[in-house]
Amino acid sequence: MNSSIEQSFSLSFSDKNESTVSHDSQYDSMHYQNLQYHGQVKREFSHRIFVNRSFQLSDIKFFGFDMDHTLAEYKTDTFDLMTFSLAIERLIEIGYPEDIKNFKYDPNFAVRGLWYDKLYGNLLKVDPYGNILICSHGFKILKKQELHKFYPNKFISYDANRISVQHTLYEHPESYLLACIVNYFSNSKEYEQKETGVSSGNLFISYKAMYQDVRASIDHQYVTNTIQSRVAENVEKFISKDARLALLLNRIRENNAKAFLLTNSDYNYANRIMSYLLDDIEPSRNWRSYFDYVVVDAHKPLFFAEGTMLKEINIETYCKNIGSHAGPLLSDRVYSGGNVEVFFKID
């Protein structure tokens, strides 16, 4: 049952763009051979940076990096399986049926950008204009006639109160768990399917409530530091290491630019992960020396608005200093919180 929707969600983009990809690949190959013939090739295509507008990298003076899923590349199969399993444990703790512990995680199910419709419990694949390309209820892909029942014009407008956009890698386990939960209740003989949820006697569970419970069960793992602790205990299991990371950071600074780390993770976790990635590249250096500025507990996206209180962290005790930090950020220090304004004060 799962395989059909997995193929639909994960393969439809490539199916629609197959001719374009093929044409571009042929053009790139011919263009590369032409440049190679004239001795104009500077580096392999896989080593180049492509952008949607022209600008000179030499004009960029600050390069900022997130940590999770950016500098720290998670092994998504193992990391997502852990997130999925812990979320199921939490759902059972708050009253969901024990049967859900039999759910098996499928890493190939989700793609970025799926919409979850909290009203009808459907996962949607939508184009940039709101046209619905694929719709599934649990693991059932809705046919045209069924789709028109919920969305008469095969169209839906984004509404933050109704739609959850699953746009990050973190949300892949959430997308799959939502599908599992909706599928379970929709097919259980103990529950009667309604338009906006399921019922059993005097009990009614809306699809919005299912979303809220799944969302809360995953958030709970981060709030309690359960996921961070599991990863920190066995970093090699969950995170890939790439020696080229140090080379990248060194080249940025060698070219008179500055590099900074801006992560939502706390210092304890960030220090564990970044030490694993960088500390043994050059034994005489610690990971902080690769950055001009380090900000943890950033609370993005709040960081780009009003933000939070900016504090300096004592790197020996891992505790925040009393009071707030005033003035510009200093190198070789670690800061917590703040907002984007702190970078405007840097020379």
Coordinates of N, CA and C in Angstrom, one line a residue, residues 7 16 68 100 117 138 153 206-207 220 228 248 253 269 275 283 303 314 325:
Q7 N 6.2 6.3 -4.5 CA 6.6 6.6 -5.8 C 6.0 7.8 -6.4
K16 N 8.2 14.8 -14.2 CA 7.7 16.0 -14.9 C 8.9 16.7 -15.6
D68 N 22.9 22.5 12.0 CA 22.2 21.3 11.7 C 21.7 21.2 10.3
I100 N 0.2 1.5 17.3 CA 1.0 2.3 16.5 C 2.5 2.1 16.6
D117 N -3.1 19.2 5.1 CA -4.4 19.9 5.2 C -5.0 19.5 6.6
G138 N -3.9 9.4 4.3 CA -3.1 8.3 4.8 C -2.2 7.8 3.6
N153 N -11.9 22.6 -7.5 CA -11.1 23.1 -8.6 C -9.7 22.5 -8.7
S206 N -10.2 14.9 15.6 CA -10.1 15.7 14.3 C -8.7 15.5 13.7
Y207 N -8.7 15.7 12.4 CA -7.4 15.6 11.7 C -6.4 16.7 12.2
H220 N 8.5 17.6 21.7 CA 8.8 17.2 23.0 C 10.2 16.6 23.1
Q228 N 18.9 15.5 21.2 CA 20.3 16.0 21.2 C 21.2 15.0 22.0
L248 N 37.0 24.7 3.4 CA 36.1 25.7 3.0 C 36.2 26.9 3.9
R253 N 38.3 32.8 5.0 CA 39.0 33.7 5.8 C 40.3 34.1 5.1
Y269 N 25.4 21.2 23.0 CA 25.2 20.3 21.8 C 26.1 20.8 20.6
S275 N 33.0 20.0 17.5 CA 34.2 19.3 17.9 C 34.5 18.1 17.1
P283 N 45.2 19.4 14.7 CA 45.3 19.1 16.2 C 45.5 20.4 17.1
F303 N 15.1 35.3 15.6 CA 16.4 36.0 15.5 C 16.4 37.2 14.5
N314 N 30.1 31.3 29.0 CA 31.4 30.9 29.5 C 31.7 29.5 28.9
H325 N 24.9 41.2 26.8 CA 26.1 41.7 26.2 C 25.7 43.0 25.4

